[in-house]
Coordinates of N, CA and C in Angstrom, one line a residue:
X1 N 93.7 107.0 59.8 CA 94.2 106.6 61.5 C 94.0 109.0 62.0
X2 N 93.4 109.1 63.1 CA 92.7 110.3 63.6 C 94.1 110.6 64.8
X3 N 95.1 111.2 64.3 CA 96.3 111.0 64.9 C 96.6 112.5 65.8
X4 N 96.7 112.2 66.7 CA 97.4 113.6 67.2 C 99.0 113.6 67.9
X5 N 98.7 115.0 67.7 CA 100.8 115.6 67.9 C 100.2 115.7 69.7
X6 N 101.5 115.5 70.4 CA 101.5 115.9 71.5 C 103.1 117.2 72.1
X7 N 103.0 118.1 71.6 CA 103.9 118.5 70.9 C 105.3 118.3 72.5
X8 N 104.8 118.7 73.9 CA 105.7 118.8 74.2 C 105.8 118.2 75.8
X9 N 104.5 117.8 76.6 CA 104.0 117.6 77.8 C 104.8 118.5 78.4
X10 N 106.0 117.8 79.6 CA 107.0 119.0 80.7 C 107.7 118.3 80.3
X11 N 108.7 118.4 79.4 CA 110.0 118.0 78.8 C 111.2 118.5 78.2
X12 N 112.2 118.8 78.8 CA 113.6 120.0 78.4 C 113.5 120.1 77.1
X13 N 114.2 120.9 76.9 CA 114.9 121.5 76.2 C 116.8 120.8 76.0
X14 N 116.9 120.4 78.1 CA 118.4 119.5 77.5 C 118.1 118.5 76.9
X15 N 116.5 117.7 77.2 CA 116.4 115.9 76.7 C 116.3 116.2 75.1
X16 N 116.2 117.1 74.9 CA 115.6 117.0 73.2 C 116.1 119.0 72.9
X17 N 116.7 119.6 72.3 CA 116.9 120.2 71.9 C 115.6 121.7 70.9
X18 N 114.9 120.1 70.3 CA 113.5 121.5 69.8 C 112.4 120.8 70.7
X19 N 112.5 120.3 71.3 CA 110.8 120.4 72.3 C 110.7 122.3 72.5
X20 N 109.1 122.3 72.3 CA 108.3 123.6 72.2 C 108.8 123.7 73.6
X21 N 109.2 125.4 74.2 CA 109.0 125.9 75.3 C 107.9 126.7 75.4
X22 N 108.8 128.2 74.4 CA 107.9 129.4 74.8 C 106.4 129.5 73.7
X23 N 105.7 130.3 73.3 CA 104.6 130.4 73.1 C 104.6 130.3 71.9
X24 N 106.0 130.6 71.7 CA 106.2 130.7 69.5 C 106.8 130.0 68.8
X25 N 107.4 129.0 69.3 CA 108.3 127.6 69.1 C 106.6 126.8 69.5
X26 N 105.6 126.8 70.7 CA 104.8 126.1 70.4 C 103.7 125.8 69.1
X27 N 104.2 128.2 69.3 CA 102.9 128.3 67.8 C 103.1 127.6 66.2
X28 N 105.1 127.6 66.5 CA 105.4 127.5 64.9 C 105.3 125.2 64.3
X29 N 105.6 125.0 66.3 CA 105.7 123.5 66.8 C 104.2 123.0 65.6
X30 N 103.2 123.9 65.5 CA 101.0 123.3 66.1 C 101.8 123.2 64.8
X31 N 101.7 124.2 63.6 CA 102.2 124.7 62.1 C 102.6 123.6 61.5
X32 N 103.6 123.4 62.4 CA 104.6 122.2 61.6 C 104.0 120.7 61.1
X33 N 103.1 120.8 62.7 CA 102.4 119.7 62.7 C 102.0 119.1 61.7
X34 N 100.8 119.5 62.2 CA 99.3 119.9 61.5 C 100.2 119.6 60.1
X35 N 101.3 120.3 59.1 CA 101.0 119.7 57.9 C 101.9 119.1 57.7
X36 N 103.0 117.9 58.5 CA 103.0 116.4 58.2 C 101.6 114.9 58.5
X37 N 100.8 116.0 58.8 CA 100.3 114.9 59.2 C 99.3 115.7 60.2
X38 N 99.2 115.3 61.0 CA 98.9 115.7 62.8 C 97.0 116.3 62.9
X39 N 95.9 115.1 62.7 CA 94.9 116.1 63.2 C 94.6 117.2 64.1
X40 N 94.5 116.5 65.4 CA 94.8 118.3 65.8 C 96.0 117.9 67.5
X41 N 96.1 119.1 67.9 CA 97.9 119.0 68.6 C 97.7 119.6 70.1
X42 N 98.3 118.2 71.0 CA 98.1 118.5 72.2 C 98.6 119.2 72.9
X43 N 98.7 120.9 73.8 CA 100.5 121.1 74.5 C 100.1 121.4 76.2
X44 N 101.9 121.7 76.8 CA 101.0 122.3 78.1 C 102.0 123.7 77.6
X45 N 101.5 125.0 78.5 CA 101.7 125.5 78.5 C 102.3 125.3 79.5
X46 N 103.9 126.2 79.1 CA 105.2 126.2 80.5 C 105.9 127.3 80.5
X47 N 106.1 127.6 82.0 CA 106.7 128.4 82.5 C 107.9 128.7 82.2
X48 N 108.9 130.2 82.2 CA 110.6 129.9 81.8 C 111.2 129.3 82.9
X49 N 110.4 128.4 84.0 CA 111.8 127.5 84.9 C 112.1 126.7 83.9
X50 N 110.8 125.9 83.7 CA 110.3 124.5 82.7 C 109.4 123.7 83.4
X51 N 108.2 124.6 84.2 CA 107.3 124.2 84.7 C 106.8 124.2 84.4
X52 N 104.7 123.3 84.1 CA 103.9 123.9 83.5 C 102.7 125.3 84.3
X53 N 101.7 125.0 83.7 CA 100.7 126.0 84.3 C 99.4 126.0 83.7
X54 N 98.7 126.1 84.2 CA 97.1 126.3 83.2 C 95.9 127.7 83.6
X55 N 97.8 128.6 84.5 CA 97.2 130.1 84.4 C 96.8 131.0 83.7
X56 N 95.2 131.6 83.6 CA 94.8 131.6 81.6 C 95.5 132.9 81.2
X57 N 96.3 133.6 81.8 CA 97.4 133.9 81.1 C 98.3 133.7 80.3
X58 N 98.5 133.0 81.0 CA 99.9 131.7 80.2 C 99.1 131.3 78.3
X59 N 97.8 130.8 79.2 CA 97.7 130.3 77.9 C 97.6 131.3 77.0
X60 N 96.6 132.4 77.3 CA 96.3 132.9 76.1 C 97.2 133.5 75.7
X61 N 98.2 132.7 76.0 CA 99.7 134.1 75.8 C 99.8 132.4 74.4
X62 N 99.6 131.5 74.6 CA 100.3 130.5 73.6 C 99.4 130.3 72.7
X63 N 97.4 129.9 73.7 CA 96.9 130.6 71.8 C 97.1 131.7 71.3
X64 N 96.8 133.1 71.4 CA 97.1 133.7 70.4 C 98.3 133.5 69.6
X65 N 99.2 133.0 69.9 CA 100.5 132.8 69.6 C 100.1 131.3 68.5
X66 N 99.9 130.8 68.3 CA 99.5 129.7 67.2 C 98.5 129.9 66.6
X67 N 97.4 130.4 66.8 CA 95.7 131.4 66.0 C 96.7 132.5 65.0
X68 N 97.9 133.3 65.4 CA 98.4 133.9 64.6 C 98.9 133.4 63.4
X69 N 99.1 131.7 63.1 CA 100.1 131.4 62.2 C 99.1 130.4 62.1
X70 N 98.5 129.7 62.4 CA 98.0 128.9 62.7 C 95.9 128.3 62.7
X71 N 95.6 128.9 61.9 CA 93.6 130.0 62.6 C 92.8 128.7 63.1
X72 N 93.7 127.6 61.4 CA 92.4 126.3 61.0 C 91.6 125.3 62.3
X73 N 94.2 125.7 63.1 CA 94.2 124.1 63.9 C 93.6 124.0 65.3
X74 N 92.9 122.3 64.8 CA 92.2 121.6 66.1 C 93.1 122.5 67.4
X75 N 93.4 123.0 68.3 CA 94.6 122.4 69.9 C 93.6 122.3 71.1
X76 N 94.9 121.8 72.2 CA 93.9 121.3 73.3 C 95.6 121.8 74.8
X77 N 94.6 121.5 75.6 CA 95.9 121.4 77.0 C 95.0 120.6 77.6
X78 N 96.1 119.6 78.8 CA 96.1 119.4 79.7 C 95.5 120.5 81.1
X79 N 94.3 119.9 81.7 CA 94.5 120.0 83.4 C 94.4 119.9 84.5
X80 N 95.6 118.7 83.8 CA 96.8 118.0 85.2 C 97.2 118.6 86.2
X81 N 96.6 117.8 87.3 CA 97.1 118.8 88.4 C 98.7 118.8 88.9
X82 N 98.9 118.2 88.3 CA 100.5 119.2 88.7 C 101.0 120.0 88.1
X83 N 99.7 121.3 87.4 CA 100.2 122.3 87.1 C 99.3 123.6 88.2
X84 N 99.1 122.9 88.9 CA 98.6 123.6 90.0 C 98.6 123.0 91.2
X85 N 98.3 123.8 92.7 CA 97.9 122.6 93.1 C 97.1 121.6 94.4
X86 N 96.3 122.4 93.0 CA 95.4 120.6 93.7 C 94.2 121.3 93.0
X87 N 92.7 120.2 93.5 CA 91.2 120.4 92.5 C 90.8 121.8 92.2
X88 N 91.3 122.2 93.6 CA 90.7 123.2 94.1 C 90.8 124.7 93.4
X89 N 92.7 124.2 93.5 CA 92.5 125.8 92.4 C 92.2 125.3 90.6
X90 N 92.5 123.9 90.4 CA 92.7 123.8 89.2 C 91.0 124.6 87.9
X91 N 90.3 124.0 89.2 CA 88.7 124.2 89.2 C 88.3 125.8 88.9
X92 N 89.0 126.2 89.8 CA 89.0 128.2 90.0 C 89.7 128.3 88.2
X93 N 90.6 128.1 87.9 CA 91.4 127.8 87.1 C 91.2 127.9 85.9
X94 N 90.6 127.0 84.8 CA 89.3 126.7 84.3 C 88.3 128.0 84.3
X95 N 88.1 128.4 85.5 CA 87.1 128.8 84.9 C 87.1 130.1 84.9
X96 N 88.3 130.2 85.3 CA 89.2 131.5 85.1 C 89.3 132.2 83.8
X97 N 89.6 131.1 82.8 CA 90.3 130.9 82.3 C 89.5 132.5 81.2
X98 N 89.9 133.0 80.6 CA 89.1 134.0 79.5 C 89.3 133.1 77.5
X99 N 91.0 133.3 77.4 CA 91.1 132.0 75.7 C 90.8 131.0 75.7
X100 N 90.0 130.3 75.7 CA 89.6 128.6 75.4 C 90.8 127.8 74.7
X101 N 90.9 127.1 74.9 CA 91.5 126.0 73.5 C 90.3 125.1 72.9
X102 N 91.1 124.6 72.4 CA 89.2 123.7 71.5 C 88.9 122.5 72.2
X103 N 90.0 121.8 73.2 CA 89.4 121.1 74.0 C 90.7 120.6 75.1
X104 N 89.8 120.1 75.9 CA 91.0 120.2 77.3 C 90.5 119.2 77.2
X105 N 91.6 118.5 78.2 CA 91.7 117.6 78.8 C 91.1 116.7 80.4
X106 N 91.2 115.4 80.5 CA 91.3 115.2 82.1 C 90.9 114.2 82.3
X107 N 91.8 113.9 83.4 CA 92.5 112.8 83.3 C 91.8 112.1 84.8
X108 N 90.9 111.3 84.6 CA 90.4 109.9 85.5 C 91.0 109.6 86.8
X109 N 92.6 109.3 86.5 CA 93.0 108.9 87.8 C 93.0 110.4 88.9
X110 N 92.6 111.2 89.2 CA 93.4 113.1 89.8 C 92.3 112.9 90.5
X111 N 92.1 113.1 91.4 CA 91.1 114.0 92.3 C 90.3 114.8 92.0
X112 N 88.8 114.7 91.8 CA 88.1 116.2 91.5 C 88.5 116.0 89.7
X113 N 88.1 115.5 89.3 CA 87.8 114.8 87.5 C 86.8 115.5 86.9
X114 N 85.8 114.6 88.2 CA 84.1 114.6 87.5 C 84.0 115.8 87.7
X115 N 84.3 117.2 88.8 CA 84.2 118.0 88.3 C 84.7 118.6 87.5
X116 N 85.9 117.8 87.1 CA 86.5 119.4 85.7 C 85.8 119.6 85.1
X117 N 86.1 117.6 84.4 CA 85.2 117.8 83.5 C 83.6 118.6 82.6
X118 N 83.3 118.5 83.7 CA 81.8 119.4 83.8 C 81.5 120.7 83.6
X119 N 82.9 120.7 84.0 CA 83.3 122.4 83.6 C 83.7 122.9 82.9
X120 N 84.4 122.4 82.6 CA 85.6 121.8 80.6 C 84.1 121.8 79.4
X121 N 82.9 121.2 80.6 CA 81.9 121.6 79.0 C 81.2 122.2 78.8
X122 N 81.2 122.5 80.2 CA 79.5 124.1 80.7 C 80.8 125.1 80.1
X123 N 81.5 125.3 80.1 CA 82.6 126.3 79.7 C 82.6 126.6 77.7
X124 N 81.9 125.2 77.2 CA 81.9 124.8 75.6 C 83.0 124.9 75.6
X125 N 84.0 123.6 75.7 CA 85.3 123.6 75.2 C 84.9 122.0 74.8
X126 N 85.7 120.7 74.1 CA 85.3 119.7 73.4 C 85.9 119.6 74.6
X127 N 85.6 118.1 75.4 CA 86.1 117.7 76.7 C 86.3 116.2 76.5
X128 N 88.0 115.8 76.3 CA 88.0 114.6 76.5 C 89.1 114.0 77.7
X129 N 88.4 112.7 77.9 CA 88.2 111.8 79.3 C 89.6 110.7 79.4
X130 N 90.3 111.5 80.5 CA 91.5 109.9 79.7 C 91.7 108.7 81.8
X131 N 92.0 107.3 81.6 CA 92.3 106.5 82.3 C 93.8 106.1 82.4
X132 N 94.3 106.2 83.3 CA 95.2 105.6 82.7 C 96.2 103.9 82.7
X133 N 94.8 103.6 84.2 CA 94.5 101.9 84.8 C 93.4 101.4 85.1
X134 N 93.1 100.7 85.4 CA 91.4 99.7 85.6 C 91.1 100.5 86.1
X135 N 91.8 101.1 87.9 CA 91.4 101.1 88.8 C 90.2 102.8 88.2
X136 N 91.2 103.3 87.1 CA 90.3 104.6 86.8 C 89.0 104.7 86.5
X137 N 88.7 103.6 85.9 CA 87.4 103.5 84.9 C 86.1 103.1 85.7
X138 N 85.6 102.8 86.6 CA 85.0 103.3 87.2 C 84.1 104.7 87.4
X139 N 85.5 105.3 87.7 CA 85.1 106.4 88.0 C 84.6 107.7 86.7
X140 N 85.2 107.1 85.4 CA 84.8 107.7 84.5 C 83.2 106.4 84.0
X141 N 82.9 106.0 84.0 CA 82.1 104.9 83.8 C 81.0 105.9 84.4
X142 N 80.9 106.1 85.8 CA 79.4 107.0 86.6 C 80.1 108.6 86.3
X143 N 81.3 108.5 85.7 CA 80.6 111.4 85.1 C 79.9 111.2 84.2
X144 N 79.5 112.5 85.0 CA 78.1 112.6 84.0 C 78.7 112.8 82.6
X145 N 79.6 113.6 82.5 CA 80.0 113.7 81.4 C 80.6 112.7 80.2
X146 N 80.5 111.0 80.9 CA 80.7 109.7 79.5 C 80.1 109.8 79.1
X147 N 79.4 110.7 78.0 CA 79.4 110.6 76.6 C 79.1 112.0 76.2
X148 N 80.1 112.2 76.4 CA 79.7 114.1 76.2 C 81.8 113.9 75.6
X149 N 82.0 112.6 75.4 CA 83.5 112.7 75.3 C 83.5 112.5 73.7
X150 N 84.6 113.2 73.1 CA 84.4 113.0 71.4 C 86.1 112.0 71.1
X151 N 86.7 111.9 72.3 CA 87.9 110.4 72.6 C 87.5 109.9 74.2
X152 N 88.2 109.0 74.2 CA 88.2 108.0 75.9 C 89.8 108.2 75.2
X153 N 90.7 108.8 76.4 CA 92.3 108.4 76.5 C 93.2 107.6 76.4
X154 N 93.7 106.3 76.5 CA 94.2 105.4 77.2 C 95.2 105.2 77.0
X155 N 96.3 105.5 78.9 CA 97.2 106.1 79.0 C 98.1 105.3 79.6
X156 N 98.3 103.4 79.5 CA 98.9 102.5 80.4 C 100.3 102.6 81.2
X157 N 100.5 102.5 82.2 CA 101.7 102.8 83.2 C 102.2 102.4 82.7
X158 N 102.1 100.5 82.9 CA 103.0 99.9 83.1 C 104.8 100.4 81.4
X159 N 105.4 99.9 82.4 CA 106.3 100.2 81.4 C 107.3 99.4 80.1
X160 N 107.1 98.0 80.5 CA 106.3 96.9 79.4 C 105.4 96.7 78.8
X161 N 106.7 96.9 77.2 CA 105.8 97.0 76.4 C 104.7 96.1 76.0
X162 N 103.8 95.1 76.5 CA 103.3 94.2 75.9 C 102.5 94.2 76.9
X163 N 102.9 94.6 78.5 CA 101.8 94.4 79.3 C 101.4 96.2 79.2
X164 N 101.4 96.6 78.2 CA 101.6 97.6 78.4 C 100.0 97.9 77.1
X165 N 99.9 97.0 76.0 CA 99.2 96.7 75.4 C 97.9 95.8 75.9
X166 N 98.7 94.6 76.3 CA 97.5 94.0 77.6 C 96.5 95.3 77.9
X167 N 97.2 95.7 79.4 CA 96.7 96.9 80.0 C 95.2 97.6 78.9
X168 N 96.5 98.0 78.3 CA 95.7 98.9 77.3 C 93.8 98.7 76.5
X169 N 94.4 97.5 75.8 CA 93.2 97.2 75.4 C 92.1 96.1 76.8
X170 N 92.6 95.8 77.7 CA 91.8 95.3 79.0 C 90.4 96.6 79.1
X171 N 91.3 97.5 79.7 CA 90.7 98.5 79.1 C 89.5 99.1 78.2
X172 N 90.3 99.0 78.1 CA 89.5 99.4 76.4 C 88.0 98.2 76.0
X173 N 88.4 96.9 76.0 CA 86.6 97.1 76.0 C 85.7 96.5 77.5
X174 N 86.6 97.3 78.6 CA 85.6 97.2 79.4 C 84.7 98.9 78.9
X175 N 85.5 99.0 78.6 CA 85.1 100.8 78.9 C 83.8 100.3 77.3
X176 N 83.9 99.7 75.9 CA 82.8 99.3 75.9 C 82.0 98.3 75.8
X177 N 82.2 97.2 77.1 CA 81.0 97.3 77.5 C 80.4 97.8 77.5
X178 N 80.5 98.8 79.1 CA 79.5 99.7 79.6 C 78.8 100.6 78.0
X179 N 78.9 100.5 76.9 CA 78.4 100.6 75.8 C 78.7 102.6 76.0
X180 N 79.8 102.6 76.4 CA 80.2 104.1 75.7 C 81.1 103.9 74.2
X181 N 80.0 104.1 73.9 CA 80.7 104.5 72.0 C 81.9 105.8 71.9
X182 N 82.1 106.2 71.9 CA 82.5 107.6 71.7 C 84.6 107.4 71.1
X183 N 85.3 107.6 70.5 CA 86.4 106.9 70.2 C 87.3 107.3 71.0
X184 N 87.8 106.2 71.3 CA 89.2 105.5 71.4 C 90.6 105.7 71.1
X185 N 91.7 106.0 72.0 CA 93.2 106.3 71.9 C 94.1 106.1 72.4
X186 N 94.6 105.7 71.7 CA 95.7 105.2 73.1 C 96.7 105.2 72.6
X187 N 98.0 106.0 73.9 CA 99.0 106.3 73.7 C 99.9 105.9 74.7
X188 N 101.2 105.4 74.6 CA 101.8 105.1 75.7 C 103.5 106.2 75.9
X189 N 104.4 105.7 76.6 CA 105.3 106.2 76.7 C 107.1 106.0 77.3
X190 N 107.4 106.4 76.4 CA 109.0 105.9 76.6 C 109.5 104.9 75.5
X191 N 109.2 103.3 75.8 CA 110.0 101.7 75.6 C 107.9 101.6 75.0
X192 N 106.6 102.4 75.2 CA 105.7 102.1 75.1 C 105.4 102.8 73.8
X193 N 105.4 103.8 73.7 CA 105.1 104.8 72.2 C 105.1 104.7 71.3
X194 N 105.9 103.6 71.1 CA 105.5 102.9 69.3 C 104.4 101.3 69.0
X195 N 104.8 100.3 70.7 CA 103.2 99.7 70.9 C 102.2 99.7 70.8
X196 N 102.3 101.0 71.0 CA 100.8 101.2 71.4 C 100.2 101.7 70.0
X197 N 101.3 101.9 69.2 CA 100.3 103.2 68.3 C 100.1 102.2 67.6
X198 N 100.9 100.8 67.2 CA 101.0 99.7 66.2 C 99.6 99.1 66.7
X199 N 99.5 99.2 67.8 CA 97.9 98.3 68.1 C 96.5 98.9 67.9
X200 N 96.9 100.6 68.0 CA 96.2 101.8 67.8 C 95.8 101.4 66.4
X201 N 96.6 101.1 65.6 CA 96.4 100.3 63.9 C 95.6 100.1 64.3
X202 N 95.9 99.0 64.3 CA 95.5 97.1 64.4 C 94.0 96.8 65.2
X203 N 94.3 97.9 66.1 CA 92.7 97.8 67.2 C 91.9 98.9 65.9
X204 N 91.6 99.6 64.8 CA 91.6 100.4 64.7 C 90.7 102.1 65.5
X205 N 92.1 101.8 66.8 CA 91.5 103.1 67.2 C 92.9 104.7 67.1
X206 N 92.7 105.1 67.7 CA 93.2 107.0 67.5 C 94.3 106.5 68.5
X207 N 94.9 107.5 67.8 CA 96.3 107.1 68.2 C 97.1 108.5 69.0
X208 N 98.3 108.3 69.9 CA 99.3 110.2 70.0 C 100.5 109.6 69.4
X209 N 101.5 111.0 69.5 CA 102.9 111.6 69.2 C 103.0 112.3 69.3
X210 N 104.2 112.2 70.0 CA 105.1 114.2 70.1 C 106.4 113.9 71.1
X211 N 106.7 114.4 71.2 CA 107.7 114.9 71.8 C 107.7 114.6 73.9
X212 N 105.9 115.2 73.7 CA 105.4 114.9 75.7 C 106.1 112.6 75.5
X213 N 105.4 112.6 75.0 CA 105.2 111.1 74.8 C 107.0 110.0 74.6
X214 N 107.7 110.8 74.4 CA 109.4 110.2 73.7 C 109.5 110.7 72.3
X215 N 110.8 110.5 71.5 CA 112.0 110.6 71.4 C 111.9 110.5 70.1
X216 N 112.6 108.4 70.5 CA 112.9 107.6 69.3 C 111.7 107.5 68.3
X217 N 112.3 107.6 67.3 CA 111.1 106.7 65.8 C 111.2 105.6 66.0
X218 N 110.5 105.1 65.4 CA 110.7 103.3 65.1 C 111.6 103.2 65.6
X219 N 112.8 103.1 64.7 CA 114.2 102.4 64.3 C 115.0 102.9 66.2
X220 N 114.7 103.4 66.4 CA 114.6 104.6 67.4 C 115.9 104.9 67.7
X221 N 116.0 105.1 66.6 CA 117.2 106.4 66.1 C 116.1 107.7 67.0
X222 N 116.6 109.1 66.5 CA 116.2 110.2 67.4 C 115.0 111.0 66.6
X223 N 114.3 111.0 66.7 CA 113.8 111.9 66.1 C 113.7 113.3 65.7
X224 N 114.6 114.5 64.9 CA 115.1 115.3 64.4 C 113.7 116.8 65.5
X225 N 112.7 116.4 65.4 CA 111.3 117.0 66.4 C 110.4 116.6 65.8
X226 N 109.2 117.7 66.2 CA 107.8 116.7 66.1 C 106.9 115.9 65.2
X227 N 107.5 116.6 64.1 CA 107.0 116.5 63.0 C 108.2 115.3 62.4
X228 N 109.1 114.8 62.4 CA 109.2 113.7 61.7 C 108.3 112.3 63.0
X229 N 108.1 112.1 64.2 CA 107.4 111.2 64.6 C 106.3 111.6 64.2
X230 N 105.3 112.0 63.6 CA 104.7 112.7 63.0 C 104.6 111.4 61.0
X231 N 105.2 112.2 60.6 CA 105.5 111.5 59.4 C 105.5 110.1 59.8
X232 N 106.8 109.4 61.0 CA 107.0 108.4 61.2 C 105.1 107.6 61.3
X233 N 104.9 107.8 61.8 CA 103.3 107.7 62.5 C 102.4 107.5 61.0
X234 N 102.7 108.3 61.0 CA 101.8 108.2 59.5 C 102.4 107.5 58.2
X235 N 103.3 107.6 58.4 CA 104.2 105.4 57.3 C 103.6 104.9 58.1
X236 N 103.8 104.1 59.1 CA 103.8 103.4 59.9 C 102.4 102.7 60.1
X237 N 101.4 103.6 59.4 CA 99.5 104.0 59.2 C 99.5 103.6 58.6
X238 N 99.9 103.0 57.0 CA 100.2 103.2 55.6 C 100.0 104.5 55.0
X239 N 100.3 105.9 55.4 CA 99.2 107.1 54.9 C 98.1 108.1 55.2

């Protein structure tokens, strides 16, 4: 099973004390989750006030810290619109990145997604495209970069686990019906995290785990760190 570790997202250390926030913490966590069995790592660059950013200088600081301790790790970041003022600034910021991640994620629920996805590919990064609802799928399928994705991320917004799994499977079926052969990755949020990990294992898809999505282990207890979540996902998938 292909497993991505999403180590922080926008989660604060008030929510869990071992959420990595600084460049050094993200780098140390990258090494830890790779050692625990993650295949790739997804991080969000954080600001001193707890926010998120895609500024080139801040991104370069994190990537430099990661590559100093885990030079072979495959790492990527977000291009989410919440990191900037809007699609125009996002495009300008991604265009100005000097130190590049291995991959970048683009959500097709957002304005300007197709243009940003094209820019990611043009700049030589590996592209992941994400859909959150069935309404996002037509834009994904119409995108010029559709067949250049290393994977398609399916991130259902439903809070009920059964509804979230059903939504993920419906989106996956629609994407496959359109002839897309890229790997598909399911992941959830909060109460839907582990149901979607299990569904991904059952369906033969990729999956994701980490503090961005949730802090609980499958039995409902609190995970000590991201590496514990990765080990639990590996155990659930049978190794």
